[in-house]
Each structure stands twice: as C-alpha cells, then as structure tokens.
Coordinates of C-alpha atoms and ligand atoms in Angstrom, one line a residue:
M1 CA -13.9 4.8 -33.4
N2 CA -17.2 3.2 -34.4
Q3 CA -18.6 0.1 -32.7
Q4 CA -18.2 -2.2 -35.7
T5 CA -14.5 -1.4 -36.0
L6 CA -13.9 -1.9 -32.3
L7 CA -15.7 -5.2 -32.5
E8 CA -13.6 -6.4 -35.5
D9 CA -10.3 -5.1 -34.0
S10 CA -11.1 -6.9 -30.7
K11 CA -11.5 -10.1 -32.6
N12 CA -8.5 -9.6 -34.8
Y13 CA -5.9 -8.4 -32.3
L14 CA -6.9 -9.5 -28.8
W15 CA -6.4 -12.8 -27.0
L16 CA -8.4 -12.8 -23.8
P17 CA -7.3 -14.6 -20.6
F18 CA -9.1 -17.8 -19.6
T19 CA -11.3 -17.5 -22.7
Q20 CA -12.0 -19.8 -25.6
M21 CA -12.0 -17.1 -28.2
T22 CA -14.8 -18.8 -30.2
D23 CA -17.0 -18.0 -27.2
Y24 CA -15.9 -14.4 -27.3
E25 CA -16.6 -14.2 -31.1
R26 CA -20.1 -15.6 -30.6
D27 CA -20.9 -13.3 -27.7
P28 CA -18.5 -10.4 -27.6
L29 CA -18.7 -7.8 -24.9
I30 CA -16.8 -4.5 -24.9
I31 CA -17.0 -2.3 -21.9
E32 CA -16.8 1.4 -22.3
S33 CA -17.3 2.9 -18.9
G34 CA -18.5 2.2 -15.3
E35 CA -20.2 4.1 -12.6
G36 CA -21.1 2.8 -9.1
I37 CA -21.6 -0.9 -9.5
K38 CA -22.8 -0.6 -13.1
L39 CA -20.7 -1.2 -16.3
K40 CA -21.8 0.1 -19.6
D41 CA -20.9 -1.4 -23.0
I42 CA -20.1 0.4 -26.3
Y43 CA -23.8 0.2 -27.3
G44 CA -24.9 1.9 -24.1
K45 CA -26.4 -1.2 -22.4
E46 CA -25.8 -1.3 -18.7
Y47 CA -24.9 -4.3 -16.5
L48 CA -24.8 -4.8 -12.8
D49 CA -21.3 -5.9 -11.9
G50 CA -22.2 -9.2 -10.2
Y51 CA -18.6 -10.5 -10.1
S52 CA -16.9 -7.3 -9.0
S53 CA -15.0 -7.2 -12.3
L54 CA -13.6 -10.6 -11.4
W55 CA -13.6 -10.4 -7.6
L56 CA -11.7 -7.1 -7.4
N57 CA -14.0 -4.2 -7.1
V58 CA -15.0 -2.9 -3.7
H59 CA -16.5 0.6 -3.6
G60 CA -17.9 0.6 -7.2
H61 CA -16.4 2.1 -10.3
R62 CA -15.3 5.7 -10.4
K63 CA -15.3 6.2 -6.7
K64 CA -14.5 9.8 -6.2
E65 CA -12.0 9.5 -3.4
M66 CA -10.1 6.8 -5.3
D67 CA -10.0 8.7 -8.5
E68 CA -8.7 11.8 -6.7
A69 CA -6.0 9.9 -4.8
I70 CA -4.6 8.6 -8.1
K71 CA -4.8 12.0 -9.8
K72 CA -3.0 13.5 -6.8
Q73 CA -0.3 10.9 -6.9
L74 CA 0.2 11.5 -10.6
D75 CA 1.2 15.1 -9.7
S76 CA 4.2 13.7 -7.8
I77 CA 5.3 10.6 -9.8
A78 CA 3.7 7.5 -11.3
H79 CA 6.5 5.0 -10.9
S80 CA 10.1 4.5 -9.7
T81 CA 11.6 1.2 -8.9
L82 CA 11.6 -0.6 -5.6
L83 CA 14.7 -2.5 -6.4
G84 CA 17.2 -1.2 -3.9
A85 CA 15.1 2.0 -3.3
S86 CA 11.7 2.7 -1.8
N87 CA 9.0 5.3 -2.2
I88 CA 6.5 7.1 0.0
P89 CA 3.2 5.4 -0.8
A90 CA 4.9 2.0 -0.7
I91 CA 6.2 2.7 2.8
N92 CA 2.9 4.0 4.1
L93 CA 1.0 1.1 2.7
A94 CA 3.4 -1.4 4.2
K95 CA 2.9 0.1 7.6
K96 CA -0.9 0.1 7.2
L97 CA -0.9 -3.5 6.1
A98 CA 1.1 -4.5 9.2
E99 CA -1.6 -2.9 11.2
I100 CA -4.6 -4.6 9.6
T101 CA -3.2 -8.1 9.0
P102 CA -2.8 -10.7 11.8
K103 CA -0.4 -9.5 14.6
N104 CA 2.5 -11.8 13.7
L105 CA 2.7 -10.4 10.1
K106 CA 4.9 -7.4 9.8
R107 CA 6.8 -7.4 6.5
T108 CA 5.3 -6.6 3.1
F109 CA 6.9 -7.8 -0.1
Y110 CA 5.1 -6.3 -3.1
S111 CA 4.2 -7.7 -6.5
D112 CA 1.6 -7.1 -9.1
S113 CA -0.9 -10.0 -9.1
G114 CA -2.2 -12.8 -6.9
A115 CA -0.3 -15.4 -8.7
E116 CA 3.0 -13.5 -8.2
S117 CA 2.3 -13.1 -4.5
V118 CA 1.9 -16.9 -4.3
E119 CA 5.1 -17.5 -6.3
I120 CA 6.9 -15.3 -3.9
A121 CA 5.4 -17.0 -0.8
I122 CA 6.6 -20.4 -2.2
K123 CA 10.1 -19.2 -3.0
M124 CA 10.4 -17.5 0.4
A125 CA 9.2 -20.6 2.2
Y126 CA 11.7 -22.8 0.2
Q127 CA 14.6 -20.4 0.7
Y128 CA 13.8 -19.9 4.4
W129 CA 14.5 -23.5 5.1
Q130 CA 17.6 -23.5 2.9
N131 CA 19.0 -20.4 4.7
K132 CA 18.3 -22.1 8.0
G133 CA 20.2 -25.2 7.0
Y134 CA 17.2 -27.6 6.6
K135 CA 18.3 -28.6 3.1
D136 CA 15.7 -31.4 2.7
K137 CA 12.6 -29.2 3.4
R138 CA 11.8 -28.5 -0.3
K139 CA 8.3 -29.9 -0.9
F140 CA 4.8 -28.3 -0.6
V141 CA 1.5 -29.8 0.4
T142 CA -1.6 -28.5 -1.2
L143 CA -5.3 -29.2 -1.0
S144 CA -7.3 -31.0 -3.7
N145 CA -9.1 -28.4 -5.9
G146 CA -7.0 -25.5 -4.5
Y147 CA -6.4 -22.5 -6.8
H148 CA -3.5 -20.1 -6.4
G149 CA -3.1 -18.4 -9.8
D150 CA -1.8 -19.4 -13.2
T151 CA 2.0 -19.0 -13.2
V152 CA 4.0 -22.3 -13.2
G153 CA 4.8 -22.1 -9.5
A154 CA 1.3 -21.2 -8.6
I155 CA -0.2 -24.0 -10.6
S156 CA 2.3 -26.4 -9.1
V157 CA 0.8 -25.7 -5.7
G158 CA -2.7 -25.7 -7.1
A159 CA -5.0 -28.6 -8.0
V160 CA -7.8 -27.6 -10.3
D161 CA -7.4 -30.4 -12.8
I162 CA -9.0 -28.7 -15.8
Y163 CA -6.7 -25.7 -15.6
H164 CA -3.5 -27.7 -14.8
R165 CA -3.8 -31.0 -16.7
V166 CA -2.1 -29.9 -19.9
Y167 CA 1.0 -28.5 -18.1
G168 CA 1.7 -31.6 -16.0
S169 CA 5.4 -32.1 -17.0
L170 CA 6.1 -28.4 -16.6
M171 CA 5.1 -28.3 -13.0
F172 CA 7.0 -29.3 -9.8
E173 CA 5.3 -32.0 -7.8
S174 CA 3.3 -31.2 -4.7
I175 CA 1.8 -33.5 -2.1
K176 CA -2.0 -33.4 -2.4
A177 CA -4.1 -33.6 0.7
P178 CA -7.9 -34.0 0.6
F179 CA -10.2 -30.9 0.9
P180 CA -13.0 -31.4 3.4
L181 CA -15.8 -31.2 0.9
V182 CA -19.3 -31.1 2.5
Y183 CA -21.6 -31.0 -0.6
R184 CA -22.4 -34.5 -2.0
N185 CA -21.2 -36.2 1.2
K186 CA -24.4 -37.3 2.7
E187 CA -22.9 -40.0 5.0
E188 CA -20.9 -37.7 7.3
T189 CA -21.5 -34.5 9.3
P190 CA -19.3 -31.5 8.6
D191 CA -17.4 -32.2 11.8
Q192 CA -16.7 -35.7 10.7
I193 CA -15.6 -34.5 7.3
R194 CA -13.3 -32.0 8.9
D195 CA -11.7 -34.5 11.3
A196 CA -11.2 -37.1 8.6
A197 CA -9.4 -34.5 6.4
L198 CA -7.3 -33.4 9.3
A199 CA -6.4 -37.0 10.1
Q200 CA -5.2 -37.5 6.6
L201 CA -3.2 -34.3 6.6
R202 CA -1.6 -35.5 9.9
N203 CA -0.6 -38.7 8.3
I204 CA 1.1 -36.9 5.4
F205 CA 2.9 -34.6 7.8
E206 CA 4.0 -37.5 10.0
E207 CA 5.4 -39.3 7.1
H208 CA 7.0 -36.4 5.2
H209 CA 7.6 -33.5 7.5
R210 CA 11.3 -33.7 7.1
E211 CA 10.9 -32.8 3.4
I212 CA 8.0 -30.5 3.6
A213 CA 8.7 -26.7 3.5
G214 CA 5.1 -25.5 3.7
I215 CA 1.4 -26.0 2.9
T216 CA -0.6 -23.6 0.7
V217 CA -4.3 -23.2 1.6
E218 CA -7.0 -20.7 0.7
A219 CA -8.6 -19.0 3.6
L220 CA -11.8 -20.7 4.7
I221 CA -13.3 -21.0 1.2
Q222 CA -11.9 -22.3 -2.1
G223 CA -12.7 -19.7 -4.7
A224 CA -11.9 -20.9 -8.3
G225 CA -12.2 -24.5 -7.1
G226 CA -15.9 -24.1 -6.9
M227 CA -16.8 -21.9 -3.9
N228 CA -16.3 -24.7 -1.4
I229 CA -16.4 -23.6 2.3
M230 CA -14.3 -25.4 4.9
P231 CA -16.1 -26.9 7.9
S232 CA -15.6 -24.7 10.9
G233 CA -12.3 -25.4 12.7
Y234 CA -10.6 -27.0 9.7
L235 CA -8.2 -24.1 9.0
K236 CA -7.4 -23.8 12.8
G237 CA -6.6 -27.5 12.7
V238 CA -4.2 -27.1 9.8
E239 CA -2.5 -24.3 11.7
K240 CA -2.0 -26.6 14.7
L241 CA -0.6 -29.4 12.6
C242 CA 1.9 -26.9 11.0
R243 CA 3.1 -25.8 14.4
A244 CA 3.4 -29.5 15.6
F245 CA 5.5 -30.5 12.5
N246 CA 7.5 -27.4 11.8
I247 CA 5.9 -26.7 8.5
L248 CA 5.2 -23.2 7.2
L249 CA 1.6 -22.2 6.8
I250 CA 1.0 -20.2 3.6
V251 CA -2.5 -18.8 3.5
D252 CA -3.9 -17.4 0.3
E253 CA -6.2 -14.4 1.0
V254 CA -6.1 -13.2 -2.6
A255 CA -9.9 -13.7 -3.0
T256 CA -11.0 -13.5 0.6
G257 CA -9.1 -10.5 1.9
F258 CA -10.3 -7.0 2.4
G259 CA -13.7 -7.7 3.9
R260 CA -15.1 -10.1 1.3
T261 CA -16.0 -12.7 4.0
G262 CA -17.3 -10.2 6.6
K263 CA -13.9 -9.8 8.4
M264 CA -11.0 -7.8 7.0
F265 CA -9.2 -11.1 6.5
A266 CA -10.9 -14.5 6.5
V267 CA -8.2 -16.0 8.9
E268 CA -9.7 -13.7 11.6
H269 CA -12.8 -16.0 11.7
E270 CA -10.6 -18.7 13.3
E271 CA -7.8 -16.5 14.7
V272 CA -5.2 -18.2 12.5
E273 CA -1.8 -16.6 12.1
P274 CA -0.2 -17.6 8.9
D275 CA 3.6 -17.6 8.4
L276 CA 3.1 -16.2 4.9
M277 CA -0.1 -14.6 3.7
T278 CA -0.8 -13.5 0.1
I279 CA -3.1 -10.6 -0.7
A280 CA -4.2 -9.0 -3.9
K281 CA -7.6 -8.6 -5.6
G282 CA -9.4 -6.1 -3.2
I283 CA -6.3 -4.3 -2.1
T284 CA -6.7 -1.3 -4.5
G285 CA -10.5 -1.5 -4.6
G286 CA -10.2 -3.1 -8.0
Y287 CA -8.3 -0.1 -9.5
L288 CA -4.6 -1.1 -10.1
P289 CA -2.5 -4.2 -10.0
I290 CA -0.9 -4.4 -6.6
A291 CA -0.3 -7.6 -4.6
A292 CA 1.7 -8.4 -1.5
T293 CA 3.2 -11.3 0.4
M294 CA 3.0 -10.6 4.1
T295 CA 5.4 -12.4 6.5
T296 CA 6.9 -12.5 9.9
E297 CA 10.1 -11.1 11.3
E298 CA 11.2 -14.7 11.9
I299 CA 11.2 -15.4 8.2
Y300 CA 12.5 -12.0 7.2
E301 CA 15.5 -12.4 9.5
A302 CA 16.5 -15.7 7.9
F303 CA 17.2 -13.7 4.8
Y304 CA 19.0 -10.9 6.6
G305 CA 22.8 -10.7 6.5
E306 CA 25.8 -9.5 4.5
Y307 CA 25.6 -10.0 0.7
E308 CA 28.4 -12.6 0.7
E309 CA 26.3 -14.9 2.9
F310 CA 24.0 -15.4 -0.1
K311 CA 20.8 -15.1 1.9
T312 CA 19.3 -12.4 -0.3
F313 CA 15.8 -13.0 -1.7
F314 CA 16.5 -12.9 -5.5
H315 CA 13.1 -12.0 -6.7
G316 CA 11.3 -8.9 -8.0
H317 CA 9.1 -7.4 -10.8
S318 CA 9.5 -4.2 -12.7
Y319 CA 6.4 -2.5 -11.4
T320 CA 6.7 -3.8 -7.8
G321 CA 5.5 -1.3 -5.2
N322 CA 4.3 1.1 -7.9
Q323 CA 3.4 4.5 -6.4
L324 CA 0.1 4.9 -8.3
G325 CA -1.0 1.5 -7.1
C326 CA 0.1 2.0 -3.5
A327 CA -1.6 5.4 -3.4
A328 CA -4.8 3.7 -4.7
A329 CA -4.5 1.0 -2.0
L330 CA -4.1 3.6 0.7
A331 CA -7.1 5.6 -0.4
N332 CA -9.0 2.3 -0.6
L333 CA -8.2 1.4 3.0
E334 CA -9.1 4.9 4.2
I335 CA -12.6 4.3 2.8
Y336 CA -12.9 1.1 4.7
E337 CA -12.5 3.1 7.9
R338 CA -14.5 6.1 7.0
E339 CA -17.5 4.1 5.7
N340 CA -17.3 1.1 8.1
I341 CA -17.2 -1.3 5.2
I342 CA -16.7 -4.4 7.3
E343 CA -19.8 -3.7 9.4
Q344 CA -21.7 -3.0 6.2
V345 CA -20.7 -6.3 4.7
Q346 CA -21.9 -8.1 7.8
E347 CA -25.3 -6.6 7.4
K348 CA -25.4 -7.2 3.6
M349 CA -24.3 -10.8 3.9
A350 CA -27.3 -11.6 6.1
Y351 CA -29.6 -9.9 3.6
V352 CA -28.0 -11.8 0.7
S353 CA -28.4 -15.1 2.6
F354 CA -32.1 -14.3 3.1
E355 CA -32.7 -13.4 -0.6
L356 CA -30.7 -16.4 -1.9
Q357 CA -33.3 -18.7 -0.2
K358 CA -35.5 -17.8 -3.2
L359 CA -33.1 -19.6 -5.5
K360 CA -32.9 -22.6 -3.3
K361 CA -36.5 -23.5 -4.3
L362 CA -35.6 -23.8 -8.0
E363 CA -35.7 -27.3 -9.5
H364 CA -32.1 -27.3 -10.5
V365 CA -30.3 -25.5 -7.8
G366 CA -28.5 -28.2 -5.9
D367 CA -26.5 -26.1 -3.4
I368 CA -26.0 -22.5 -2.3
R369 CA -22.7 -21.8 -0.6
Q370 CA -22.0 -18.4 0.9
L371 CA -19.3 -16.9 3.0
G372 CA -19.8 -13.1 3.4
L373 CA -20.4 -11.7 0.0
M374 CA -18.7 -14.6 -1.7
C375 CA -21.3 -17.0 -3.1
G376 CA -21.6 -20.0 -5.3
I377 CA -24.8 -21.5 -6.7
E378 CA -24.4 -25.0 -7.9
L379 CA -26.7 -26.1 -10.7
V380 CA -27.6 -29.8 -10.9
L381 CA -29.7 -32.0 -13.2
D382 CA -31.3 -33.9 -10.3
K383 CA -31.7 -32.3 -6.9
E384 CA -32.3 -35.6 -5.1
T385 CA -29.2 -37.4 -6.3
D386 CA -27.0 -34.2 -6.9
E387 CA -26.4 -35.6 -10.4
P388 CA -24.7 -32.9 -12.5
F389 CA -25.8 -31.7 -15.9
P390 CA -23.8 -33.2 -18.8
W391 CA -20.7 -30.9 -18.7
K392 CA -20.8 -30.3 -22.5
E393 CA -24.2 -28.6 -22.1
R394 CA -22.4 -25.7 -20.2
I395 CA -25.5 -24.9 -18.2
G396 CA -23.5 -22.6 -15.9
Y397 CA -22.1 -20.7 -18.8
K398 CA -25.4 -20.4 -20.7
S399 CA -27.1 -19.2 -17.5
T400 CA -24.6 -16.4 -17.2
L401 CA -25.1 -15.4 -20.8
R402 CA -28.8 -15.1 -20.1
M403 CA -27.9 -13.0 -17.0
R404 CA -25.9 -10.7 -19.3
E405 CA -29.0 -10.2 -21.5
L406 CA -31.0 -9.4 -18.4
G407 CA -28.4 -6.8 -17.3
M408 CA -25.9 -8.5 -15.0
L409 CA -22.4 -9.8 -15.4
T410 CA -20.8 -12.8 -13.8
R411 CA -18.6 -15.8 -14.8
P412 CA -19.4 -19.3 -13.7
L413 CA -17.0 -22.0 -12.4
G414 CA -18.3 -25.0 -14.4
D415 CA -21.9 -25.3 -13.2
V416 CA -21.3 -23.1 -10.1
V417 CA -22.7 -19.6 -10.7
V418 CA -20.5 -17.1 -8.9
F419 CA -22.1 -14.2 -7.1
M420 CA -19.4 -11.8 -5.8
P421 CA -21.0 -8.3 -5.8
P422 CA -18.9 -5.2 -5.0
L423 CA -19.0 -4.7 -1.2
A424 CA -20.6 -1.3 -1.8
S425 CA -23.7 -2.8 -3.5
S426 CA -26.9 -1.5 -2.0
K427 CA -29.6 -3.8 -0.8
D428 CA -31.7 -2.8 -3.7
E429 CA -28.9 -3.7 -6.2
L430 CA -28.3 -7.0 -4.4
R431 CA -31.9 -7.9 -4.6
K432 CA -32.0 -6.9 -8.3
M433 CA -29.0 -9.1 -9.1
I434 CA -30.4 -12.1 -7.2
S435 CA -33.7 -11.7 -9.1
I436 CA -31.8 -11.7 -12.4
M437 CA -29.9 -14.8 -11.4
K438 CA -33.1 -16.5 -10.4
Q439 CA -34.8 -15.8 -13.7
A440 CA -31.8 -16.7 -15.8
I441 CA -31.2 -20.0 -14.0
H442 CA -34.8 -20.9 -14.1
E443 CA -35.1 -20.3 -17.9
T444 CA -31.8 -21.9 -18.8
T445 CA -32.3 -25.1 -16.9
E446 CA -35.9 -25.5 -17.9
A447 CA -35.0 -25.0 -21.5
F448 CA -32.5 -27.8 -21.3
V449 CA -34.8 -30.2 -19.4
K450 CA -37.5 -29.7 -22.0
V451 CA -35.1 -30.7 -24.8
I452 CA -34.2 -34.1 -23.2
Ligands
PLP501 C1 -7.5 -14.9 -8.2 C2 -6.7 -15.7 -7.3 C3 -5.3 -15.8 -7.4 C4 -4.6 -15.3 -8.6 O1 -4.6 -13.9 -8.6 P1 -4.3 -13.1 -10.0 O2 -4.2 -11.7 -9.6 O3 -5.4 -13.4 -10.9 O4 -3.0 -13.6 -10.4 C5 -4.6 -16.5 -6.5 N1 -5.3 -17.1 -5.4 C6 -6.6 -17.0 -5.2 C7 -7.2 -17.6 -4.0 C8 -7.4 -16.3 -6.2 O5 -8.7 -16.3 -6.0

C-alpha cells in the first residue's frame, strides 16, 4: 500500500487514544518498523524511542530472545481461556512473579491492561471486606493528581482533573488526600511537606476508617500526574497508617515496575509491602498486553470457599492469562537476569542525571524530576517565580513536535516533557536523546518568548 493511501485511511478510519484527532491530522505519524531503541516511519525516517512506546518497552524493539519465545509459543498454542482452566506459561509466570515481588505477595490475578489491573484491585479490596463481614468498608482514598488508568473504576480512584472532569457523574466518589508536592513549595522542606501530607491522611483515616476499604497510591512517583516524586519516607508512612487503621494498601506499580526506578519494583526503595499491587507496562518488555494484580494469601483466602457461600471473585476478561503474552513475559524476565538489567539501570540513571544538568541551565526549564529512568522536565515561563506558560500555547506539545523533527519521540504531560527511554538504551543513545530535548526545548521556548 502506498504512503498516501495509508495516510488517508488512517485519517478516515482510525480514532486514536488520548488524541485530539485534529492534532493527528496536522502532524500524522505512522510507524512501520522498529529495531533496538529506534522506530521507523513509512517514509523511512528514524526516531529514538524516548518514551519507550508509551512507557512499555524495555529491551528495545525486535529483541531476538523475545521474538523467538513468542514464535516458539505459537507452535504450541496462542490462546485458551483462563476461566476455570489454566495453562503452562500462565502458571510459570505466576510462580516467577511471586518470587520477584515483595515477600507477602503470592497470588497473581491476570488481566490485559494497567487500568484493568486497578479495577480488579479495587473490586478485590471492596469484596474482601464484604466477605469478611465489614459491610461498611466500601470507600477508597486516593491522592490528588493520582492516575490509575481510564476505565470508570480506575478514574474514580484517580484525580487528574483534566482527564476526569467530564465524567464526574459517572464515577463513584473517593476521598481525596493531598499529594506531598515539593515543586513550587518554597516555604517548606521535603520532610515538612511529607509530614504535613501524612498528618492530613491520618486525619482522614481517623475520621473515616470504618468506611474505608483501601487507598490507591502510585509507587514513589506519580507518572501521568506530572512525574511528581514523593519525599523519601512518605510511602512508608502511608503503609504504617494503613496498618494502624485496618485499611488495605493498593500500590500501583504499572509505570514503575520492572526496573524503571532502579529496583525491580519501586516499593523496594522503602521496603513497603502492599496488600494489592498492580503491574503491567514493562511486564512483557512492551510486546503484548498482559497485566496482573498481585495479592496476599490473606486476601485470597477471604474469597476461598464453596460456591454456595458466594465468595467467588466474579471478574475476568476474555484474553486473561493469554499464553503468548505470558510466554513473552517469561522471556522478558529471563533477560533481566541474564543481562543484569537492574544493575545496568542504576548505572544509566546516574549518567542521565549528570547529562540532564545541561538542561537545567536553559532559561525555561523550571524543574527536572528523575527517579531511575523515569524523568519529567517542567517548562515554565519564568524560572524565578515558576510561573507556567499560558496553557493554550502548548509549549510542552510543541517542544515534542520539534523533537520528532530532530529524530526522537516522546509525549508531554502538559508542560512536563517526559523522558522514559527503554532500559536497554546505551549511554550514547541516552546522550543523543538528551541533546535533542535540549535543542528542541531551547528553540521552542525562545520562539515563544520572542513573540510576546
Ligand atoms: C499507564 C498507567 C495505568 C494504566 O495502564 P493501561 O495499560 O494504559 O491501562 C495505570 N496506572 C499507572 C500508574 C499508569 O502509569
């Protein structure tokens, strides 16, 4: 098919997620292939994958061992249902996940996306208390600016206003607790910010614990909410409050899991043991849609009994525990061991931190936030006052369009430029991407300032 037809067909038949289609029509991009950390479009132009194909990719594209594992699985079977039956890759992966996640987590419940893994965690937490006879524990606490996916349950425990506003009456109500935001708070130290947020959470728990089933929280860093890093000790503090008030701790590791922050899971930084933990994105190295909700035997047992007792967890998706996906995940995790991916990330994150200092000097870079290979660069009109650019100018978006021209892909969160390279990126590639970001940010912000 020729390029022009593809272009027209894409405009006529597709509706892209999280995309205003007029943006796509103005600046369309159609990917044809990938190799290593590069993507190639239908015109043959290459791009460094600066956002890991939306925070998923780990070892690069067309990783030989991954490709082979999937082909090998195809020779046995692609898919059979997990409803009432199981399969070999699903069993092996569940065992492996029990080994690599925090000690208390043993059970795997599969699904196909991060949002689903969160829906499942919420329903499990809710039904856990129902099954245990605590009929009033039905509410959830969530942090301001938290993001847990886009299904109705997931947005109900999320709080990114721009994504959720229009669906208000469709959502169930959660109790919002403040996130300990450090940037733009010049009066307090990170420790003070942490302690204040924990004190407010304690107040909420004290007043409402009889009706609270659980709290949903991202692990150490809020992703889609703007790459906001929690002050050290905050997550541990949340865990302690959960234990004190008999509230389930649901930690969302969809973005942070699988080495992204320099540990296999971000909860390891503070030795936190969630009651429920959601994982997705990196689980198959960015190959196939597998997600999982991990939980404890304590929670599992609350659902265990004879059918007539009505304790069954009535939830499942058609492709849950898909063999191809589980085989890809197993191959992915083998590469972590063979190539010491976590150690590599620790070295690369220090390098990235060093290189990102070059951006800090730019006139309109207000803040650089980094946890492992998860980075956000916040662009501001005025560095002294942290005044943002007028939102309608879409400086973040325009900067990333310029990056695209220069040969790198990423997507911003408002005026926060996201840098989430595949874990396998070489130092040379990391340096190249940072240099493209620097040039694009510089040119885009200067062009705006000249106009006003
Ligand atoms: C991406 C993300 C989700 C949603 O995952 P999908 O696979 O896109 O549904 C949930 N939680 C967090 C923290 C995420 O970053």
